[in-house]
Tab-separated table of C-alpha atoms in Angstrom:
chain	number	residue	atom	x	y	z
A	30	MET	CA	7.386	-2.729	242.544
A	31	THR	CA	8.492	-0.628	245.492
A	32	THR	CA	10.532	1.863	243.474
A	33	PRO	CA	7.571	3.803	241.984
A	34	ALA	CA	5.947	3.919	245.420
A	35	LEU	CA	9.100	5.459	246.903
A	36	ALA	CA	9.656	7.753	243.961
A	37	ASN	CA	6.265	9.350	244.304
A	38	ILE	CA	6.912	10.508	247.867
A	39	PRO	CA	8.836	13.625	246.787
A	40	VAL	CA	6.240	14.371	244.114
A	41	SER	CA	3.369	14.142	246.564
A	42	VAL	CA	5.280	16.300	249.034
A	43	LEU	CA	5.867	18.845	246.292
A	44	ALA	CA	2.215	18.753	245.351
A	45	GLY	CA	1.391	19.380	248.995
A	46	TYR	CA	3.751	22.389	249.105
A	47	LEU	CA	2.249	23.798	245.955
A	48	GLY	CA	-1.298	23.180	247.110
A	49	ALA	CA	-0.613	25.016	250.387
A	50	ASN	CA	0.326	28.136	248.497
A	51	LYS	CA	-2.756	29.975	247.297
A	52	THR	CA	-0.901	31.616	244.393
A	53	ALA	CA	0.441	28.306	243.009
A	54	MET	CA	0.024	27.838	239.296
A	55	SER	CA	-2.818	25.442	238.637
A	56	ARG	CA	-1.030	24.203	235.513
A	57	LEU	CA	1.922	23.014	237.569
A	58	ARG	CA	-0.428	21.288	239.973
A	59	GLY	CA	-2.041	19.523	237.039
A	60	VAL	CA	1.333	18.240	235.819
A	61	ALA	CA	2.264	17.038	239.299
A	62	ALA	CA	-1.093	15.292	239.650
A	63	ALA	CA	-0.638	13.566	236.279
A	64	VAL	CA	2.824	12.308	237.285
A	65	LEU	CA	1.501	11.170	240.648
A	66	LEU	CA	-1.401	9.351	238.990
A	67	GLY	CA	0.967	7.679	236.501
A	68	LEU	CA	3.288	6.449	239.247
A	69	THR	CA	0.402	5.259	241.399
A	70	VAL	CA	-1.207	3.345	238.544
A	71	ALA	CA	2.149	1.755	237.645
A	72	GLY	CA	2.729	0.899	241.315
A	73	CYS	CA	-0.641	-0.838	241.548
A	74	GLY	CA	0.196	-3.311	238.814
A	75	TYR	CA	-1.352	-1.778	235.714
A	76	ASN	CA	1.760	-2.833	233.778
A	77	THR	CA	1.820	-6.418	234.996
A	78	ILE	CA	-0.612	-7.962	232.534
A	79	PRO	CA	0.925	-6.396	229.391
A	80	THR	CA	4.426	-7.270	230.646
A	81	TYR	CA	3.592	-10.938	231.228
A	82	GLU	CA	1.757	-11.050	227.906
A	83	GLU	CA	4.788	-9.761	226.030
A	84	GLN	CA	7.046	-12.198	227.881
A	85	ALA	CA	4.848	-15.147	226.927
A	86	LYS	CA	4.788	-13.976	223.308
A	87	ALA	CA	8.572	-13.686	223.271
A	88	LYS	CA	8.859	-17.223	224.657
A	89	TRP	CA	6.556	-18.423	221.907
A	90	ALA	CA	8.842	-16.802	219.326
A	91	ASP	CA	11.707	-18.844	220.839
A	92	VAL	CA	9.691	-22.053	220.521
A	93	GLN	CA	8.860	-21.346	216.883
A	94	ASN	CA	12.460	-20.352	216.075
A	95	ASN	CA	13.821	-23.586	217.468
A	96	TYR	CA	11.342	-25.681	215.499
A	97	GLN	CA	12.349	-23.681	212.417
A	98	ARG	CA	15.984	-24.385	213.191
A	99	ARG	CA	15.220	-28.103	213.232
A	100	ALA	CA	13.365	-27.825	209.915
A	101	ASP	CA	16.397	-26.048	208.437
A	102	LEU	CA	18.703	-28.927	209.393
A	103	ILE	CA	16.565	-31.577	207.697
A	104	PRO	CA	17.373	-31.046	203.977
A	105	ASN	CA	21.085	-31.454	204.757
A	106	LEU	CA	20.433	-34.559	206.845
A	107	VAL	CA	18.229	-36.120	204.157
A	108	ALA	CA	20.869	-35.439	201.504
A	109	THR	CA	23.580	-37.060	203.642
A	110	VAL	CA	21.521	-40.156	204.427
A	111	GLN	CA	20.503	-40.438	200.772
A	112	GLY	CA	24.147	-40.662	199.751
A	113	PHE	CA	24.580	-43.853	201.800
A	114	ALA	CA	21.106	-45.405	201.915
A	115	LYS	CA	19.247	-44.671	198.690
A	116	GLN	CA	17.037	-47.716	199.090
A	117	GLU	CA	15.351	-46.278	202.202
A	118	ARG	CA	13.144	-44.167	199.958
A	119	GLU	CA	9.997	-44.619	202.048
A	120	VAL	CA	11.517	-43.296	205.260
A	121	LEU	CA	13.232	-40.414	203.476
A	122	THR	CA	10.028	-39.322	201.706
A	123	ALA	CA	8.125	-39.478	204.983
A	124	VAL	CA	10.612	-37.048	206.561
A	125	VAL	CA	10.488	-34.640	203.621
A	126	GLU	CA	6.677	-34.664	203.593
A	127	ALA	CA	6.359	-34.252	207.350
A	128	ARG	CA	8.814	-31.327	207.173
A	129	ALA	CA	6.798	-29.634	204.441
A	130	LYS	CA	3.621	-30.007	206.489
A	131	ALA	CA	5.236	-28.808	209.722
A	132	THR	CA	6.721	-25.666	208.160
A	133	GLN	CA	3.284	-24.716	206.804
A	134	VAL	CA	1.694	-24.543	210.259
A	135	LYS	CA	2.796	-21.208	211.692
A	136	ILE	CA	1.173	-19.511	214.664
A	137	ASP	CA	1.012	-15.744	214.857
A	138	VAL	CA	1.354	-14.376	218.420
A	139	SER	CA	-2.253	-13.133	218.267
A	140	GLN	CA	-3.454	-16.728	217.767
A	141	LEU	CA	-1.885	-18.044	220.963
A	142	THR	CA	-5.231	-17.901	222.778
A	143	ASP	CA	-6.642	-20.545	220.406
A	144	PRO	CA	-5.963	-24.055	221.790
A	145	ASP	CA	-7.031	-25.722	218.499
A	146	LYS	CA	-4.432	-23.801	216.528
A	147	LEU	CA	-1.742	-24.777	219.012
A	148	ARG	CA	-2.807	-28.417	218.846
A	149	GLN	CA	-2.502	-28.348	215.030
A	150	PHE	CA	1.007	-26.953	215.322
A	151	GLN	CA	1.953	-29.563	217.870
A	152	ASP	CA	0.512	-32.454	215.828
A	153	ALA	CA	2.443	-31.394	212.732
A	154	GLN	CA	5.696	-31.102	214.705
A	155	ASN	CA	5.111	-34.442	216.447
A	156	GLN	CA	4.684	-36.132	213.082
A	157	LEU	CA	8.002	-34.693	211.974
A	158	SER	CA	9.608	-35.922	215.222
A	159	GLY	CA	8.290	-39.434	214.535
A	160	ALA	CA	9.532	-39.462	210.938
A	161	LEU	CA	12.951	-38.162	212.059
A	162	GLY	CA	13.148	-40.853	214.734
A	163	ARG	CA	12.526	-43.559	212.132
A	164	LEU	CA	15.179	-42.059	209.831
A	165	LEU	CA	17.776	-42.082	212.622
A	166	ALA	CA	16.820	-45.644	213.582
A	167	VAL	CA	17.226	-46.779	209.969
A	168	SER	CA	20.614	-45.093	209.663
A	169	GLU	CA	21.874	-47.386	212.441
A	170	ARG	CA	21.984	-50.168	209.830
A	171	TYR	CA	24.600	-48.404	207.698
A	172	PRO	CA	28.079	-48.475	209.267
A	173	ASP	CA	29.551	-46.165	206.592
A	174	LEU	CA	26.851	-43.591	207.288
A	175	LYS	CA	27.269	-43.906	211.037
A	176	SER	CA	30.955	-43.074	210.844
A	177	ASN	CA	30.530	-40.270	208.313
A	178	GLN	CA	31.797	-36.981	209.805
A	179	ASN	CA	29.084	-34.896	208.174
A	180	PHE	CA	26.387	-37.215	209.493
A	181	LEU	CA	27.853	-37.146	213.006
A	182	ALA	CA	27.921	-33.346	213.006
A	183	LEU	CA	24.343	-33.160	211.748
A	184	GLN	CA	23.243	-35.681	214.323
A	185	SER	CA	24.727	-33.688	217.211
A	186	GLN	CA	23.201	-30.480	215.840
A	187	LEU	CA	19.822	-32.184	215.633
A	188	GLU	CA	20.216	-33.485	219.172
A	189	GLY	CA	21.107	-29.985	220.399
A	190	THR	CA	18.130	-28.488	218.590
A	191	GLU	CA	15.741	-31.011	220.123
A	192	ASN	CA	17.089	-30.024	223.523
A	193	ARG	CA	16.659	-26.320	222.738
A	194	ILE	CA	13.073	-27.060	221.709
A	195	ALA	CA	12.463	-28.788	225.045
A	196	VAL	CA	13.911	-25.804	226.954
A	197	ALA	CA	11.963	-23.248	224.885
A	198	ARG	CA	8.731	-25.194	225.376
A	199	ARG	CA	9.291	-25.383	229.128
A	200	ASP	CA	9.945	-21.621	229.250
A	201	TYR	CA	6.814	-20.921	227.191
A	202	ILE	CA	4.635	-23.122	229.404
A	203	GLU	CA	5.974	-21.321	232.479
A	204	ALA	CA	5.434	-17.852	230.948
A	205	VAL	CA	1.861	-18.780	229.996
A	206	ARG	CA	1.221	-20.111	233.502
A	207	VAL	CA	2.410	-16.839	235.033
A	208	TYR	CA	0.323	-14.766	232.581
A	209	ASN	CA	-2.846	-16.843	233.017
A	210	THR	CA	-2.459	-16.811	236.798
A	211	GLU	CA	-2.127	-13.014	236.741
A	212	LEU	CA	-5.381	-12.752	234.748
A	213	ARG	CA	-7.272	-14.817	237.314
A	214	THR	CA	-5.820	-13.770	240.651
A	215	PHE	CA	-5.977	-10.603	242.717
A	216	PRO	CA	-5.012	-7.848	241.928
A	217	GLY	CA	-4.542	-8.745	238.257
A	218	VAL	CA	-8.165	-9.870	238.001
A	219	LEU	CA	-9.292	-6.275	238.651
A	220	TRP	CA	-7.224	-4.930	235.748
A	221	ALA	CA	-8.319	-7.852	233.571
A	222	ALA	CA	-11.971	-7.032	234.261
A	223	THR	CA	-11.577	-3.308	233.521
A	224	PHE	CA	-8.788	-2.182	231.193
A	225	PHE	CA	-7.728	-5.517	229.708
A	226	ARG	CA	-11.049	-7.135	228.808
A	227	ALA	CA	-9.616	-8.183	225.436
A	228	ASN	CA	-6.840	-10.239	227.110
A	229	LYS	CA	-7.704	-13.916	227.055
A	230	PRO	CA	-5.759	-16.733	228.721
A	231	MET	CA	-3.152	-18.284	226.429
A	232	ALA	CA	-3.000	-21.958	225.542
A	233	GLY	CA	-0.151	-24.089	226.833
A	234	PHE	CA	1.151	-27.309	225.332
A	235	THR	CA	-0.744	-30.468	226.245
A	236	ALA	CA	2.308	-32.625	225.816
A	237	SER	CA	2.892	-36.115	227.046
A	238	GLU	CA	5.972	-36.453	229.232
A	239	THR	CA	7.849	-38.472	226.579
A	240	SER	CA	7.834	-35.644	224.048
A	241	GLN	CA	9.338	-33.288	226.634
A	242	THR	CA	12.626	-35.133	226.770
A	243	PRO	CA	14.859	-35.065	223.718
A	244	PRO	CA	15.153	-38.344	221.817
A	245	GLN	CA	18.343	-40.178	222.637
A	246	VAL	CA	20.592	-40.614	219.635
A	247	LYS	CA	22.986	-43.487	220.129
A	248	PHE	CA	26.389	-43.566	218.501
B	285	MET	CA	-33.531	-13.557	245.259
B	286	ASN	CA	-31.302	-11.021	243.634
B	287	THR	CA	-29.058	-10.752	246.669
B	288	GLY	CA	-28.847	-14.541	246.873
B	289	ARG	CA	-27.551	-14.720	243.312
B	290	ILE	CA	-24.990	-12.028	244.005
B	291	SER	CA	-23.732	-13.720	247.161
B	292	SER	CA	-23.416	-17.078	245.391
B	293	ALA	CA	-21.487	-15.365	242.615
B	294	VAL	CA	-19.186	-13.837	245.221
B	295	VAL	CA	-18.672	-17.229	246.851
B	296	SER	CA	-17.906	-18.970	243.561
B	297	GLY	CA	-15.572	-16.120	242.613
B	298	ALA	CA	-13.775	-16.406	245.936
B	299	GLY	CA	-13.622	-20.177	245.500
B	300	ARG	CA	-12.087	-19.845	242.067
B	301	LEU	CA	-9.599	-17.336	243.439
B	302	ALA	CA	-8.672	-19.709	246.247
B	303	ILE	CA	-8.191	-22.596	243.801
B	304	ALA	CA	-6.045	-20.448	241.526
B	305	GLY	CA	-4.010	-19.326	244.525
B	306	MET	CA	-3.506	-22.899	245.645
B	307	ALA	CA	-2.499	-23.922	242.130
B	308	LEU	CA	0.067	-21.125	242.131
B	309	LEU	CA	1.416	-22.229	245.507
B	310	CYS	CA	1.686	-25.853	244.378
B	311	GLY	CA	3.471	-24.681	241.229
B	312	ILE	CA	6.030	-22.806	243.323
B	313	VAL	CA	6.567	-25.814	245.587
B	314	ALA	CA	7.003	-28.122	242.567
B	315	ALA	CA	9.520	-25.745	240.974
B	316	PHE	CA	11.790	-25.736	244.018
B	317	THR	CA	11.888	-29.422	244.851
B	318	LEU	CA	15.057	-29.955	242.793
B	319	ASN	CA	17.978	-30.072	245.190
B	320	LEU	CA	20.789	-28.282	243.334
B	321	PRO	CA	24.339	-27.989	244.744
B	322	ALA	CA	25.607	-24.542	245.724
B	323	LEU	CA	28.115	-22.675	243.544
B	324	SER	CA	31.018	-22.955	245.980
B	325	GLY	CA	33.754	-22.254	243.426
B	326	ARG	CA	34.802	-22.773	239.824
B	327	VAL	CA	35.057	-26.520	240.441
B	328	VAL	CA	32.096	-27.940	242.371
B	329	ASP	CA	33.087	-31.548	243.066
B	330	GLN	CA	30.005	-32.862	244.841
B	331	ALA	CA	30.592	-36.449	243.653
B	332	ASN	CA	34.178	-36.247	244.949
B	333	ILE	CA	35.942	-37.671	241.886
B	334	ILE	CA	38.630	-35.014	241.316
B	335	ALA	CA	41.904	-35.080	243.271
B	336	ALA	CA	42.726	-31.949	245.304
B	337	ASP	CA	45.803	-30.898	243.272
B	338	THR	CA	43.927	-31.408	239.987
B	339	ARG	CA	41.078	-29.318	241.376
B	340	ASN	CA	43.477	-26.479	242.256
B	341	ALA	CA	45.102	-26.586	238.812
B	342	LEU	CA	41.669	-26.513	237.175
B	343	THR	CA	40.521	-23.589	239.316
B	344	GLY	CA	43.611	-21.591	238.292
B	345	LYS	CA	43.011	-22.339	234.608
B	346	LEU	CA	39.327	-21.342	234.829
B	347	ALA	CA	40.120	-18.117	236.704
B	348	GLU	CA	42.707	-17.227	234.047
B	349	LEU	CA	40.101	-17.815	231.318
B	350	GLU	CA	37.644	-15.452	232.998
B	351	ALA	CA	40.323	-12.808	233.546
B	352	LYS	CA	41.353	-12.980	229.872
B	353	SER	CA	38.005	-13.257	228.082
B	354	GLY	CA	35.232	-12.746	230.664
B	355	ILE	CA	33.971	-16.272	230.007
B	356	GLN	CA	32.797	-18.159	233.112
B	357	LEU	CA	33.502	-21.878	232.705
B	358	VAL	CA	32.463	-24.017	235.683
B	359	VAL	CA	33.064	-27.722	236.262
B	360	ALA	CA	30.472	-29.587	238.330
B	361	THR	CA	30.175	-33.214	239.380
B	362	VAL	CA	26.963	-34.380	241.040
B	363	GLY	CA	26.126	-37.532	242.925
B	364	SER	CA	22.578	-37.665	241.616
B	365	LEU	CA	20.512	-36.108	238.821
B	366	GLU	CA	17.404	-36.230	241.062
B	367	GLY	CA	15.749	-38.710	238.704
B	368	GLN	CA	16.007	-36.334	235.732
B	369	GLU	CA	17.705	-36.598	232.365
B	370	ILE	CA	21.046	-34.787	232.285
B	371	GLU	CA	19.838	-32.179	229.724
B	372	PRO	CA	17.056	-30.545	231.827
B	373	TYR	CA	19.161	-30.925	234.992
B	374	ALA	CA	22.159	-29.172	233.423
B	375	ASN	CA	19.951	-26.369	232.125
B	376	GLN	CA	18.375	-25.785	235.531
B	377	LEU	CA	21.759	-25.863	237.267
B	378	PHE	CA	23.170	-23.387	234.721
B	379	ARG	CA	20.206	-21.062	235.207
B	380	SER	CA	20.310	-21.213	238.998
B	381	TRP	CA	24.055	-20.427	238.963
B	382	LYS	CA	23.613	-17.745	236.256
B	383	LEU	CA	26.986	-18.387	234.629
B	384	GLY	CA	28.457	-15.706	232.390
B	385	GLU	CA	27.936	-11.977	232.165
B	386	LYS	CA	24.312	-10.883	232.049
B	387	SER	CA	24.683	-8.853	228.861
B	388	LYS	CA	26.759	-11.491	227.016
B	389	ASN	CA	25.490	-14.810	228.426
B	390	ASN	CA	29.049	-16.128	228.052
B	391	GLY	CA	28.991	-19.035	230.487
B	392	VAL	CA	29.772	-22.738	230.031
B	393	LEU	CA	28.988	-25.618	232.395
B	394	LEU	CA	30.760	-28.982	232.224
B	395	LEU	CA	28.536	-31.335	234.215
B	396	VAL	CA	29.536	-34.902	235.125
B	397	ALA	CA	27.162	-37.409	236.745
B	398	PRO	CA	29.418	-40.412	237.422
B	399	ASN	CA	26.663	-42.575	238.954
B	400	GLN	CA	24.441	-42.119	235.889
B	401	ARG	CA	27.492	-42.351	233.573
B	402	LYS	CA	26.427	-39.124	231.858
B	403	VAL	CA	28.337	-35.990	230.925
B	404	ARG	CA	27.125	-32.726	229.394
B	405	ILE	CA	28.571	-29.449	228.144
B	406	GLU	CA	25.874	-26.780	228.604
B	407	VAL	CA	26.612	-23.614	226.622
B	408	GLY	CA	25.205	-20.131	227.332
B	409	TYR	CA	23.341	-18.221	224.618
B	410	GLY	CA	26.279	-15.959	223.874
B	411	LEU	CA	28.760	-18.761	223.094
B	412	GLU	CA	26.489	-20.991	220.988
B	413	GLY	CA	28.122	-19.668	217.824
B	414	THR	CA	31.665	-20.478	219.053
B	415	LEU	CA	31.267	-23.659	221.080
B	416	THR	CA	28.666	-25.244	218.802
B	417	ASP	CA	26.691	-28.408	219.506
B	418	ALA	CA	28.840	-30.326	217.040
B	419	LEU	CA	32.118	-29.145	218.613
B	420	SER	CA	30.832	-29.920	222.114
B	421	LYS	CA	29.978	-33.416	220.963
B	422	VAL	CA	33.436	-33.860	219.445
B	423	ILE	CA	35.067	-32.789	222.723
B	424	ILE	CA	32.906	-35.212	224.695
B	425	THR	CA	33.474	-38.205	222.423
B	426	ASN	CA	37.195	-37.602	221.793
B	427	ALA	CA	38.583	-36.056	224.976
B	428	ILE	CA	36.254	-36.962	227.819
B	429	THR	CA	34.428	-40.277	227.504
B	430	PRO	CA	37.446	-42.453	226.498
B	431	ARG	CA	39.198	-41.432	229.763
B	432	PHE	CA	36.013	-41.814	231.806
B	433	LYS	CA	35.655	-45.344	230.412
B	434	ALA	CA	39.098	-46.135	231.812
B	435	GLY	CA	38.056	-44.687	235.200
B	436	ASP	CA	40.267	-41.597	234.855
B	437	PHE	CA	37.754	-38.879	235.813
B	438	GLY	CA	40.349	-36.204	236.642
B	439	GLY	CA	42.197	-36.735	233.342
B	440	GLY	CA	38.973	-36.660	231.293
B	441	ILE	CA	37.791	-33.458	232.919
B	442	VAL	CA	41.186	-31.744	232.508
B	443	ARG	CA	41.380	-32.686	228.814
B	444	GLY	CA	37.760	-31.621	228.296
B	445	VAL	CA	38.389	-28.251	229.960
B	446	ASP	CA	41.583	-27.751	227.903
B	447	ASP	CA	39.715	-28.444	224.675
B	448	ILE	CA	36.797	-26.173	225.612
B	449	ILE	CA	39.243	-23.357	226.428
B	450	THR	CA	41.064	-23.925	223.131
B	451	VAL	CA	37.803	-23.685	221.181
B	452	LEU	CA	36.689	-20.604	223.109
B	453	THR	CA	39.950	-18.681	222.857
B	454	THR	CA	41.130	-19.469	219.323
B	455	ASP	CA	37.994	-18.325	217.564
B	456	ALA	CA	39.185	-15.376	215.474
B	457	SER	CA	35.943	-13.406	215.450
B	458	GLU	CA	35.739	-13.425	219.247
B	459	TRP	CA	39.210	-11.906	219.599
B	460	GLN	CA	38.694	-9.334	216.898
B	461	GLN	CA	35.474	-8.172	218.476
B	462	ARG	CA	36.954	-7.372	221.855
B	463	PRO	CA	38.870	-4.147	221.000
B	464	ALA	CA	35.769	-2.836	219.242
B	465	LEU	CA	33.721	-3.457	222.363
B	466	ARG	CA	36.330	-1.634	224.473
B	467	LEU	CA	36.032	1.452	222.272
B	468	ASP	CA	32.257	1.434	222.671
B	469	ARG	CA	32.593	1.619	226.410
B	470	GLN	CA	34.406	4.980	226.363
B	471	PRO	CA	32.031	7.730	227.445
B	472	THR	CA	30.903	9.602	224.373
B	473	PHE	CA	28.340	12.367	224.151
B	474	ASP	CA	25.270	11.052	222.377
B	475	PRO	CA	22.710	13.755	221.476
B	476	ALA	CA	19.945	11.112	221.471
B	477	ASN	CA	20.492	10.459	225.187
B	478	PHE	CA	20.271	14.144	225.917
B	479	LEU	CA	17.007	14.468	223.982
B	480	LEU	CA	15.495	11.682	226.061
B	481	LEU	CA	16.452	13.480	229.275
B	482	LEU	CA	15.246	16.877	228.062
B	483	PRO	CA	11.582	16.579	229.206
B	484	LEU	CA	12.712	15.477	232.658
B	485	ILE	CA	15.191	18.335	232.979
B	486	MET	CA	12.572	20.822	231.858
B	487	PHE	CA	10.104	19.453	234.376
B	488	ILE	CA	12.584	19.822	237.217
B	489	LEU	CA	13.544	23.339	236.085
B	490	LEU	CA	9.885	24.247	235.915
B	491	ILE	CA	9.307	23.116	239.472
B	492	PHE	CA	12.334	24.858	240.940
B	493	SER	CA	11.839	28.055	238.993
B	494	SER	CA	8.295	28.451	240.251
B	495	PRO	CA	8.137	31.560	242.436
B	496	SER	CA	5.863	29.925	244.997
B	497	LEU	CA	8.269	27.059	245.654
B	498	ARG	CA	11.234	29.395	245.927
B	499	LYS	CA	9.315	31.497	248.404
B	500	PHE	CA	8.433	28.371	250.344
B	501	LEU	CA	12.046	27.104	250.396
B	502	ARG	CA	13.383	30.466	251.525
B	503	ALA	CA	10.821	30.594	254.322
B	504	HIS	CA	11.526	27.091	255.591
B	505	ALA	CA	15.283	26.723	255.028
B	506	ALA	CA	16.001	29.029	257.948
B	507	ALA	CA	13.649	27.127	260.217
B	508	GLY	CA	15.342	23.810	259.293
B	509	SER	CA	12.081	21.982	258.684
B	510	TYR	CA	13.117	21.253	255.103
B	511	SER	CA	15.614	18.541	256.025
B	512	SER	CA	13.304	16.743	258.413
B	513	GLY	CA	10.509	16.315	255.890
B	514	GLY	CA	9.693	13.481	253.528
B	515	TRP	CA	12.980	13.914	251.661
B	516	SER	CA	15.265	12.333	254.213
B	517	SER	CA	13.008	9.318	254.712
B	518	SER	CA	12.905	8.548	250.998
B	519	GLY	CA	16.692	8.913	250.826
B	520	GLY	CA	17.079	6.361	253.608
B	521	SER	CA	15.068	3.678	251.879
B	522	TRP	CA	16.998	4.152	248.648
B	523	SER	CA	20.305	3.418	250.336
B	524	SER	CA	18.947	0.282	251.965
B	525	GLY	CA	17.945	-0.984	248.539
B	526	SER	CA	21.455	-0.581	247.182
B	527	SER	CA	23.172	-2.158	250.186
B	528	SER	CA	21.092	-5.340	249.934
B	529	SER	CA	22.219	-5.885	246.345
B	530	SER	CA	25.927	-5.674	247.196
B	531	ASP	CA	25.999	-8.392	249.845
B	532	SER	CA	27.336	-11.037	247.411
B	533	GLY	CA	30.774	-9.478	247.166
B	534	GLY	CA	32.681	-12.334	248.840
B	535	GLY	CA	33.414	-15.492	246.841
B	536	PHE	CA	32.884	-16.600	243.281
B	537	SER	CA	29.399	-16.115	241.838
B	538	GLY	CA	27.608	-16.170	238.505
B	539	GLY	CA	27.226	-12.957	236.549
B	540	GLY	CA	23.577	-13.351	235.520
B	541	GLY	CA	24.019	-15.306	232.273
B	542	ASP	CA	21.387	-17.552	230.723
B	543	SER	CA	21.354	-20.697	228.612
B	544	GLY	CA	18.734	-22.012	226.224
B	545	GLY	CA	19.940	-25.620	226.097
B	546	GLY	CA	22.915	-25.314	223.732
B	547	GLY	CA	25.741	-27.859	223.892
B	548	ALA	CA	25.912	-31.627	223.800
B	549	SER	CA	25.769	-34.634	226.094
B	550	GLY	CA	27.301	-38.078	226.092
B	551	SER	CA	27.539	-41.269	228.098
B	552	TRP	CA	30.200	-43.905	228.636
């Protein structure tokens, strides 16, 4: 923040020197004025809103990637459980269906200002979490499955992914809070009311505390 | 009537601003309530469960790892998780210590909470492909928790650290990549860099080749007023900026790495 303010001291001094001389080229003065204006505008926080917006969007990409990563693990997990517990058809189908539904709901970064869209995404993912929880609970009844190396590896990967989702969601919520605060507080509110009228506050997650913590998988 | 509406709008605007400001303040206060231990070394034994000679041996091993591969592995034991689960606590501790190099995010944190009977290996972004969640879990269940169950905290931690180092240093792709990275660091002339600088150079040349400025400099250099102008004051503030960033030169510190929650946890 302070760097542009310091950097424009020499430029303003130069502009002063040039202005004092009557024969100074007006073109040069124009260039110096443009640079000075650019640095001043940057120093006053013109860049803050776009920067925070891009950060929040990047955090959203992380959230979506981690959910995708979980969805990618599921076919392998279902196949492994099926090998040991074919009779649990109902639970297995529920997971497959919930996964199909969850992967259909995708949110483009431009739709992040729509709370309804975000709620849809969250509902679909929560349903998948519930179905997965039931599948893992059922697998407790099969000792062969529980000691299967492939299943253990998948289980720890799933656990790790759930934790990554929790971290990514926390980061996204924080980035959105910073961005929304900038839109509503001084001096960001001045830029928001003039140059960034199209920028709307983004929607955060309205999660219950229980879905923030990863489900505990017992061995 | 019109002025009344305007003043009420100003008041409500100011009120909203005040509320938003207060919300921001409360948010900041809430974010800093977690009481995290300081990064006093490579082994931070807050819970006091590691014997002194074991701690010294561990520190040597961890320093050797960083010297060889640049990876920062830190062992921490805490007396309390501040009422949190071990996963979010480990992530926040990792991020406040900034383990690993900033550009590579190659840090690992082995966190033990003996009172909660919980252990976690938190892996930085850059090592997620090497020390995977599944491998971290294997290390915890095979090397660490059986010894913790028997009350042998020092032994469990030493075996866990040995296994983590083995995983981190025997991965073929990691070792093959290092010479390539070395080569990249040699200064080479890249025309693209020069093209980016070209407008700036031209701008400076333009300024200094202007006859009026040259005339001005010649006139004032003799009088000595040039050095006492705005130039010297801006130079002074630059140097103060750089000196404040180099005050952490003393002990061991994190390199700016980040973690997104990779790794595994276990209990005993």
